[in-house]
Coordinates of C-alpha atoms and ligand atoms in Angstrom, one line a residue:
X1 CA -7.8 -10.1 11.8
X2 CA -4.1 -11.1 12.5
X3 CA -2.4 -12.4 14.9
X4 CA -0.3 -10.6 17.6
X5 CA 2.9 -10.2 16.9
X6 CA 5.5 -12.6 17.9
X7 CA 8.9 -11.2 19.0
X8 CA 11.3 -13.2 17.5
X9 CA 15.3 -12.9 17.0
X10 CA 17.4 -15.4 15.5
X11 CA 20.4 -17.8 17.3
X12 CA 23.8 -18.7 15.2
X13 CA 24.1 -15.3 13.4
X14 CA 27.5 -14.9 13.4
X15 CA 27.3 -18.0 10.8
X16 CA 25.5 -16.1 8.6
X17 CA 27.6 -13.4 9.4
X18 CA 30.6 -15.4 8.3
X19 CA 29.0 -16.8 5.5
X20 CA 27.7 -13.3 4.1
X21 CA 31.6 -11.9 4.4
X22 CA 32.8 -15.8 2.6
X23 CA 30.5 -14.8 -0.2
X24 CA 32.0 -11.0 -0.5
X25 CA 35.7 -12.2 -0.4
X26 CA 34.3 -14.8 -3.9
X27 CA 33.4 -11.3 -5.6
X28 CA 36.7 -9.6 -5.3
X29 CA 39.0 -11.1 -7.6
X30 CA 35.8 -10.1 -10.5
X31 CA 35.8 -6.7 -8.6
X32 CA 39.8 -6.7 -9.6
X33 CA 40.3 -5.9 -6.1
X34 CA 42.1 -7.7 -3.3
X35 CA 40.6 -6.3 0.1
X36 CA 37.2 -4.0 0.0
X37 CA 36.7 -1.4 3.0
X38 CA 33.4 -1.4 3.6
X39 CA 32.2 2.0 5.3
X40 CA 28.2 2.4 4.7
X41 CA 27.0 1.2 7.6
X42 CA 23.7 -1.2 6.7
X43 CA 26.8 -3.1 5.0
X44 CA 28.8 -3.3 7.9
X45 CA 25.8 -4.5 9.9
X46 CA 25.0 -7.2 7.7
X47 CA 28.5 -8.5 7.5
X48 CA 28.8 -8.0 11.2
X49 CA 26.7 -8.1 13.3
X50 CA 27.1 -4.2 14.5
X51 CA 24.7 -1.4 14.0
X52 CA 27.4 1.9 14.9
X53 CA 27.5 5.1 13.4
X54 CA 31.4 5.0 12.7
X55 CA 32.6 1.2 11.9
X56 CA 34.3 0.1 8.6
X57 CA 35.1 -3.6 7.9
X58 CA 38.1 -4.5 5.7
X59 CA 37.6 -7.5 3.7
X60 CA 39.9 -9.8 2.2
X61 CA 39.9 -12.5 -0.4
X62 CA 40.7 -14.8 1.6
X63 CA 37.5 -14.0 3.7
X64 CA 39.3 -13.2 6.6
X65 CA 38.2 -9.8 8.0
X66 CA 39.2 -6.7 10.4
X67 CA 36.4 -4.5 12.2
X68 CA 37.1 -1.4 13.0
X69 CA 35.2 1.1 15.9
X70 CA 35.8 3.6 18.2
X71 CA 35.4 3.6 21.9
X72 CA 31.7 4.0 22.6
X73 CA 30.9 0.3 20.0
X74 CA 33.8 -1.3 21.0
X75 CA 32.2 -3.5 23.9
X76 CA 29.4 -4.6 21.6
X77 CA 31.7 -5.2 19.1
X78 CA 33.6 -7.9 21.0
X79 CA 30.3 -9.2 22.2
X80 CA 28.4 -9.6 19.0
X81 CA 31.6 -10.6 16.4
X82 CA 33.8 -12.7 18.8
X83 CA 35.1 -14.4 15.8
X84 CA 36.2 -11.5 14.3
X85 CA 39.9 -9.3 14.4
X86 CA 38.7 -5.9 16.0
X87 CA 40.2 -2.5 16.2
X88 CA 39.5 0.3 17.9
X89 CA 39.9 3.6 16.5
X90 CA 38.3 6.8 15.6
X91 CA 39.3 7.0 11.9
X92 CA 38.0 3.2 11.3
X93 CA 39.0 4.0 7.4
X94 CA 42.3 5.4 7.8
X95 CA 43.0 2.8 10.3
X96 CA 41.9 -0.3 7.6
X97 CA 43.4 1.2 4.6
X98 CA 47.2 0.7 7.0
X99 CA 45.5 -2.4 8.0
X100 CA 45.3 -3.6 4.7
X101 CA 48.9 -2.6 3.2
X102 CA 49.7 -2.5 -0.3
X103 CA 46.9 -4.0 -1.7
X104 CA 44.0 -3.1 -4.5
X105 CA 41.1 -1.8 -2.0
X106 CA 37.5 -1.6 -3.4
X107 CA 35.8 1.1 -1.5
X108 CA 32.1 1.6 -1.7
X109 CA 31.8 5.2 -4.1
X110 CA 28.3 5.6 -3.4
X111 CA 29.0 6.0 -0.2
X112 CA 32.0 7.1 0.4
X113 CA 32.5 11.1 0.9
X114 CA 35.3 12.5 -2.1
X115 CA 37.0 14.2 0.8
X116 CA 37.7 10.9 2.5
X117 CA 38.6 9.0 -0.7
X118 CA 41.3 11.5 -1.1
X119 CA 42.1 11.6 2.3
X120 CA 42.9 7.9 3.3
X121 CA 45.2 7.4 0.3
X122 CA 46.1 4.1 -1.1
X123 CA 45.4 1.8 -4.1
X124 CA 41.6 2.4 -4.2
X125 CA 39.4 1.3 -6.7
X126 CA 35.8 2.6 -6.6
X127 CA 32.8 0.5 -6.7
X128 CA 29.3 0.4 -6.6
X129 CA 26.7 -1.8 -4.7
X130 CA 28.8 -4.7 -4.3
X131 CA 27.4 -5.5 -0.6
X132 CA 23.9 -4.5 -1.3
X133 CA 23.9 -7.0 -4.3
X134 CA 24.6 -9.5 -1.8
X135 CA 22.2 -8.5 0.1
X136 CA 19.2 -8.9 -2.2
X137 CA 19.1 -12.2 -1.8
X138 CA 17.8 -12.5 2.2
X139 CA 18.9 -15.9 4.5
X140 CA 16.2 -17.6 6.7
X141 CA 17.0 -15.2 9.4
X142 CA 16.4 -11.8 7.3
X143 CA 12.9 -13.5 6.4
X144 CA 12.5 -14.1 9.7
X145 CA 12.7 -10.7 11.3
X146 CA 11.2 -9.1 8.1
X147 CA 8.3 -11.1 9.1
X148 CA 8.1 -9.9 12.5
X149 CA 8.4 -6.4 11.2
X150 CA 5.4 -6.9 9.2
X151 CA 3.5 -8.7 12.3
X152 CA 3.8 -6.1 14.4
X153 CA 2.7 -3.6 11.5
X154 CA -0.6 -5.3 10.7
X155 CA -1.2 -5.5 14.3
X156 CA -0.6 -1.9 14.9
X157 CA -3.2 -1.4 11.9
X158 CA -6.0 -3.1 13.3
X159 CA -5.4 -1.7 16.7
X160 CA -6.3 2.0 15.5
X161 CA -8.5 1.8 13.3
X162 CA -11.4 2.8 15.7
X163 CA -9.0 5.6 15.5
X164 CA -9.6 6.7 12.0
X165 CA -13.0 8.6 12.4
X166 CA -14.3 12.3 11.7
X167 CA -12.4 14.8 13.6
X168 CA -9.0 13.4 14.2
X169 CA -5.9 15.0 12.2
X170 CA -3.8 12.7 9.9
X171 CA -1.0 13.7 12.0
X172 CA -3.0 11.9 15.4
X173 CA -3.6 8.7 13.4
X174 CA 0.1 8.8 12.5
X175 CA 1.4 9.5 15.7
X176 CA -1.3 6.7 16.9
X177 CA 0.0 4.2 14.4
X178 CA 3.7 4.9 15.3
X179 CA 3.0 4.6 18.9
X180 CA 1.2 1.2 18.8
X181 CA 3.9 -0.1 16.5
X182 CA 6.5 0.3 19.3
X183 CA 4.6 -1.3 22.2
X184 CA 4.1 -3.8 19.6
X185 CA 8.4 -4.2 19.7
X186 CA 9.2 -2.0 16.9
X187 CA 12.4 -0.2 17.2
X188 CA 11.0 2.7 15.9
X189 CA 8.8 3.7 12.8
X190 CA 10.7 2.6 9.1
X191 CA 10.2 5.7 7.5
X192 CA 8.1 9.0 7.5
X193 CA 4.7 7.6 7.7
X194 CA 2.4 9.0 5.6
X195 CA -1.5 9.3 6.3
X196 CA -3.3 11.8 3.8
X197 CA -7.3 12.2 3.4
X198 CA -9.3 13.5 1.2
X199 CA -7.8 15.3 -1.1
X200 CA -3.9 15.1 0.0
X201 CA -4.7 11.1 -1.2
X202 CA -3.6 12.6 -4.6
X203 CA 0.1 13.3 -3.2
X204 CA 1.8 9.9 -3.3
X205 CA 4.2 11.2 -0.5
X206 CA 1.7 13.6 1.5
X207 CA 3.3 14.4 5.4
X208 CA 1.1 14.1 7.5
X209 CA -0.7 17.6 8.3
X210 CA -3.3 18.5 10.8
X211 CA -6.3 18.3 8.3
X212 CA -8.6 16.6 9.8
X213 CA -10.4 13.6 8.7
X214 CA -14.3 14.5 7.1
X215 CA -17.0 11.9 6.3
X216 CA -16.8 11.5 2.4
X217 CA -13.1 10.8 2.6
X218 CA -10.5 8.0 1.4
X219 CA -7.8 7.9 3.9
X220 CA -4.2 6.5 2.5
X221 CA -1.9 5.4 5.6
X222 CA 1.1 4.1 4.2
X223 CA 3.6 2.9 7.4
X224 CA 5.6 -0.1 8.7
X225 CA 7.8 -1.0 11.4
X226 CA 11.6 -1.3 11.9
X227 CA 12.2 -4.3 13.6
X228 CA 16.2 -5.1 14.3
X229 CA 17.5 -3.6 11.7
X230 CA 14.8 -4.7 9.1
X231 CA 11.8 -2.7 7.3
X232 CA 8.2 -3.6 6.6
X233 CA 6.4 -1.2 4.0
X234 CA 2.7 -1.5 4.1
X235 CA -0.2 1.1 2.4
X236 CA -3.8 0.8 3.4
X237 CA -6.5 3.0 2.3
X238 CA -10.1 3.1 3.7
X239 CA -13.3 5.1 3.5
X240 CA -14.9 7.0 5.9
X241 CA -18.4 7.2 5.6
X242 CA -20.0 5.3 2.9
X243 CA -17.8 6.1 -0.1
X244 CA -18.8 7.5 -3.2
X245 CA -19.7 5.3 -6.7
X246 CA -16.0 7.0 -8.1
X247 CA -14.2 6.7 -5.1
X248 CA -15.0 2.8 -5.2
X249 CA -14.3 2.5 -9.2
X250 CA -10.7 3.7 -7.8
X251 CA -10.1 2.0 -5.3
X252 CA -11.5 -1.5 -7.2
X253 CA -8.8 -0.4 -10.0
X254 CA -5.9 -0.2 -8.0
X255 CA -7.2 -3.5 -5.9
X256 CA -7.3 -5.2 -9.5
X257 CA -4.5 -3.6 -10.5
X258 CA -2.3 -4.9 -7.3
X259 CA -3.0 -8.5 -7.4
X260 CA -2.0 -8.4 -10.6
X261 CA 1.5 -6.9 -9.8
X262 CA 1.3 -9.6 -6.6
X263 CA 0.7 -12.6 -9.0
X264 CA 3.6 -11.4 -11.6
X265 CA 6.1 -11.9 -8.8
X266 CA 8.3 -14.8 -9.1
X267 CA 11.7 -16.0 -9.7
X268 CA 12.8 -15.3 -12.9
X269 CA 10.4 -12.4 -14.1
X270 CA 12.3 -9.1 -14.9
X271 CA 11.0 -6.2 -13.0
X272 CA 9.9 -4.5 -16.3
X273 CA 7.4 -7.0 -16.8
X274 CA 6.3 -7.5 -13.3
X275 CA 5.7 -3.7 -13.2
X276 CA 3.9 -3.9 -16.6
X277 CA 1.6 -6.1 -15.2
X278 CA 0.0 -4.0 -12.6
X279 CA 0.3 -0.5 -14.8
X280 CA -1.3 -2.4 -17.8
X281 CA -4.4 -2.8 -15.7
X282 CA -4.5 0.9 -15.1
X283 CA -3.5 2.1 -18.3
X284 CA -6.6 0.0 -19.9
X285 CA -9.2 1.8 -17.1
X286 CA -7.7 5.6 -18.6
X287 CA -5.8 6.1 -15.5
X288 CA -2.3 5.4 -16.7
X289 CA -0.8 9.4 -16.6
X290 CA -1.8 9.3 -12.8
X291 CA 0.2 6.5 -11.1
X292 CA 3.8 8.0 -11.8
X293 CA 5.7 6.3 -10.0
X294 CA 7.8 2.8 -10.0
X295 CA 5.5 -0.4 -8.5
X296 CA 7.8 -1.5 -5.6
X297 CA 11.1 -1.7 -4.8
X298 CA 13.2 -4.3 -2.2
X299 CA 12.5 -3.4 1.3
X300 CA 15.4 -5.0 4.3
X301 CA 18.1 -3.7 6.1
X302 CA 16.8 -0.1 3.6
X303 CA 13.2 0.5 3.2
X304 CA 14.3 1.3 -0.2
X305 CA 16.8 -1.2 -1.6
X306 CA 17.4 -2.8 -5.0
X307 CA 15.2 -4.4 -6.7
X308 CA 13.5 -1.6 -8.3
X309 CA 10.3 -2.4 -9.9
X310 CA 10.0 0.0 -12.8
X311 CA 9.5 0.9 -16.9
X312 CA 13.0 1.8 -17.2
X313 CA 14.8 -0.9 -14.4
X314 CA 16.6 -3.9 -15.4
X315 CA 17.0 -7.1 -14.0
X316 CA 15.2 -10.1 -12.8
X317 CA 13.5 -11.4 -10.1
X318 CA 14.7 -14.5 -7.5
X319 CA 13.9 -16.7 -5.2
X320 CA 13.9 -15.0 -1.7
X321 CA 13.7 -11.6 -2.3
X322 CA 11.2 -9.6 -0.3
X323 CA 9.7 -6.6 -2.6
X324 CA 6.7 -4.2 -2.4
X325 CA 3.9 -3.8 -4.6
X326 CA 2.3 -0.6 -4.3
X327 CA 0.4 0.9 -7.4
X328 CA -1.5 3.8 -6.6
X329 CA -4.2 6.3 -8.6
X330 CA -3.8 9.9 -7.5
X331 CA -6.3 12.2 -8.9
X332 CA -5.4 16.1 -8.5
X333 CA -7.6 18.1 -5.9
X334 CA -9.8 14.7 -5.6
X335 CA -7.8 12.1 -3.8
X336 CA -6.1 8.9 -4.4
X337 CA -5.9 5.4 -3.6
X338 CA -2.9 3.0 -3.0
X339 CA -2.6 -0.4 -2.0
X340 CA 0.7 -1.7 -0.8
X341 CA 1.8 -4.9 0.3
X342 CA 5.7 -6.8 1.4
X343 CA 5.5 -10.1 -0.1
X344 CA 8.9 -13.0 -0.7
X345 CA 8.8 -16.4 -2.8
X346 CA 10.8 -19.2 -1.1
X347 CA 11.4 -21.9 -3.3
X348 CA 9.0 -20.2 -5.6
X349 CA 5.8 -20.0 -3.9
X350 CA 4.9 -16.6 -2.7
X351 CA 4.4 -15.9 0.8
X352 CA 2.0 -12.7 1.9
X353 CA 4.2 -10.8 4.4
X354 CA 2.0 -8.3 5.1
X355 CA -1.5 -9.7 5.2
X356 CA -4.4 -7.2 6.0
X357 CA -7.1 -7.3 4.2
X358 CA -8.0 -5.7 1.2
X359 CA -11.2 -5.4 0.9
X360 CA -12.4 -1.7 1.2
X361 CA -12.4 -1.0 5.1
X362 CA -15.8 1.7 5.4
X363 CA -15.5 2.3 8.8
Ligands
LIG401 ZN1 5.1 2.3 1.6
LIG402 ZN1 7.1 1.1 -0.5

């Protein structure tokens, strides 16, 4: 059904790294700033190289930049950013804003804590998503390991689905699908998964309990892998037992209803529309008041990262930016059905990242 999962990881990328901080420093003049200290640490990641739970990276316009760790990321810093000025240091902000000197410093408000703005002192000037606009836009290598991520996650699918049978708890086939995801090569699971049957299908973001799955029942796994750094999102949900004439009605709505949000995806559509496209199709059936929530969002270094596809969300679509599209029919006390896939257009044709099927699985 797919093919095992490749491990893959990318050579050169401290050139992207370099070229990810080049295209920063071009944003800070508009940003009337003339350094940014960048302290949430996805950010720091993707404009170093280094996952740590206490690095900042000072930034300047002229795209030269200073990394900051303590002890314990410190080796690893000086092996994965040999190009770059490093600093060790407990107080990695403290340390950057001296660093720096007299300069306007953008710092990242929705990240950083009030008591550590007021703390480090110095010209600051809040800002907001600066990095993580950058970042919608993914390089080959992103796309690369975001299609690993999803490998290794429709692999893990098709490896328990003997699994998903009367008798066993949503939180086994959870466990079961987190487990195979790592001796897959997954770093660990991308989020909570969520497997709900029966009538816990109606609660979009149902933990996994120790109900255990009955014949008669949809079962809505929604999971994916973290593979270096990077997220895959993907929702399944099949029958058990042969499934009932309203249970198929739903579950060929939200099948319609999804390729229609698929096919809306390219550059240049704005996410209202591309949303509208999929909710449309419900909304016609008389289902519209129960899928109440957005149609997808960007998925990367965050499972959950801008672009938001939504009613109420601005912006447009481009090339080369992975997104989910995830619709979903809940029914109270009944059950629900959502189909989810990660898809990315490069040079405008789309490309399936997460490709099992979708045909109702009666198993
Ligand atoms: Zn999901
Ligand atoms: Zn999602």
């Amino acid at each position: 059904m797919v093919k095992a999962a490749a491990r893959r990881t990318f050579e050169g990328m401290t050139v992207y790294h370099a070229d990810r901080r080049a295209r920063l420093a071009a944003l800070l003049p508009g940003a009337q700033a003339d350094a940014m200290l960048v302290t949430k640490a996805v950010n720091v990641r993707y404009l170093t190289g280094l996952a740590s739970s206490n690095a900042a990276v000072l930034v300047r316009a002229d795209a030269s930049a200073v990394l900051a760790t303590d002890l314990r990321y410190i080796e690893t810093a000086r092996r994965l950013c040999p190009e770059l000025t490093l600093a060790e240091h407990r107080d990695v902000s403290g340390h950057l804003v001296q660093t720096a000197g007299p300069v306007r410093l953008a710092v990242e408000a929705h990240h950083m804590p009030v008591a550590e703005y007021n703390r480090i002192g110095g010209d600051l000037v809040p800002y907001t998503g600066l990095v993580e606009s950058l970042r919608m836009v993914k390089d080959e290598a992103e796309l690369d390991l975001i299609r690993t991520a999803c490998e290794i996650t429709d692999q893990a699918f098709a490896d328990v689905l003997t699994e998903i049978r009367p008798g066993r708890t949503e939180r086994e086939i959870a466990r079961a699908l987190e487990f195979r995801m790592m001796e897959l090569g997954a770093a660990k699971p991308a989020f909570d998964s969520i497997v709900a049957a029966g009538e816990n299908g109606a609660v979009p973001h149902h933990s996994p309990s120790d109900r255990p799955v009955a014949r008669g029942d949809l079962v809505t796994m929604d999971f994916g892998a973290l593979h270096e750094g990077y997220h895959a999102d993907m929702t399944r949900t099949v029958a058990v037992g042969e499934p009932a004439a309203w249970q198929r009605d739903v579950y060929d709505l939200v099948r319609t209803a999804q390729r229609a949000g698929r096919h809306a995806v390219r550059p240049g559509a704005s996410v209202h529309d591309v949303d509208a496209a999929a909710r449309g199709v419900i909304a016609t059936a008389g289902h519209g008041e129960y899928f109440g929530h957005g149609l997808g969002h960007g998925v990367g270094l965050e499972i959950h990262e801008v672009p938001f596809l939504g009613q109420d969300k601005p912006g447009r679509l481009q090339d080369r930016v992975p997104i989910t599209v995830e619709p979903g029919v809940y029914l109270p006390g009944r059950g629900g059905v959502r189909i989810e896939d990660t898809l990315v257009t490069r040079d405008g044709r789309p490309e399936l990242l997460t490709q099992t099927t979708k045909e109702l699985l009666v198993l």
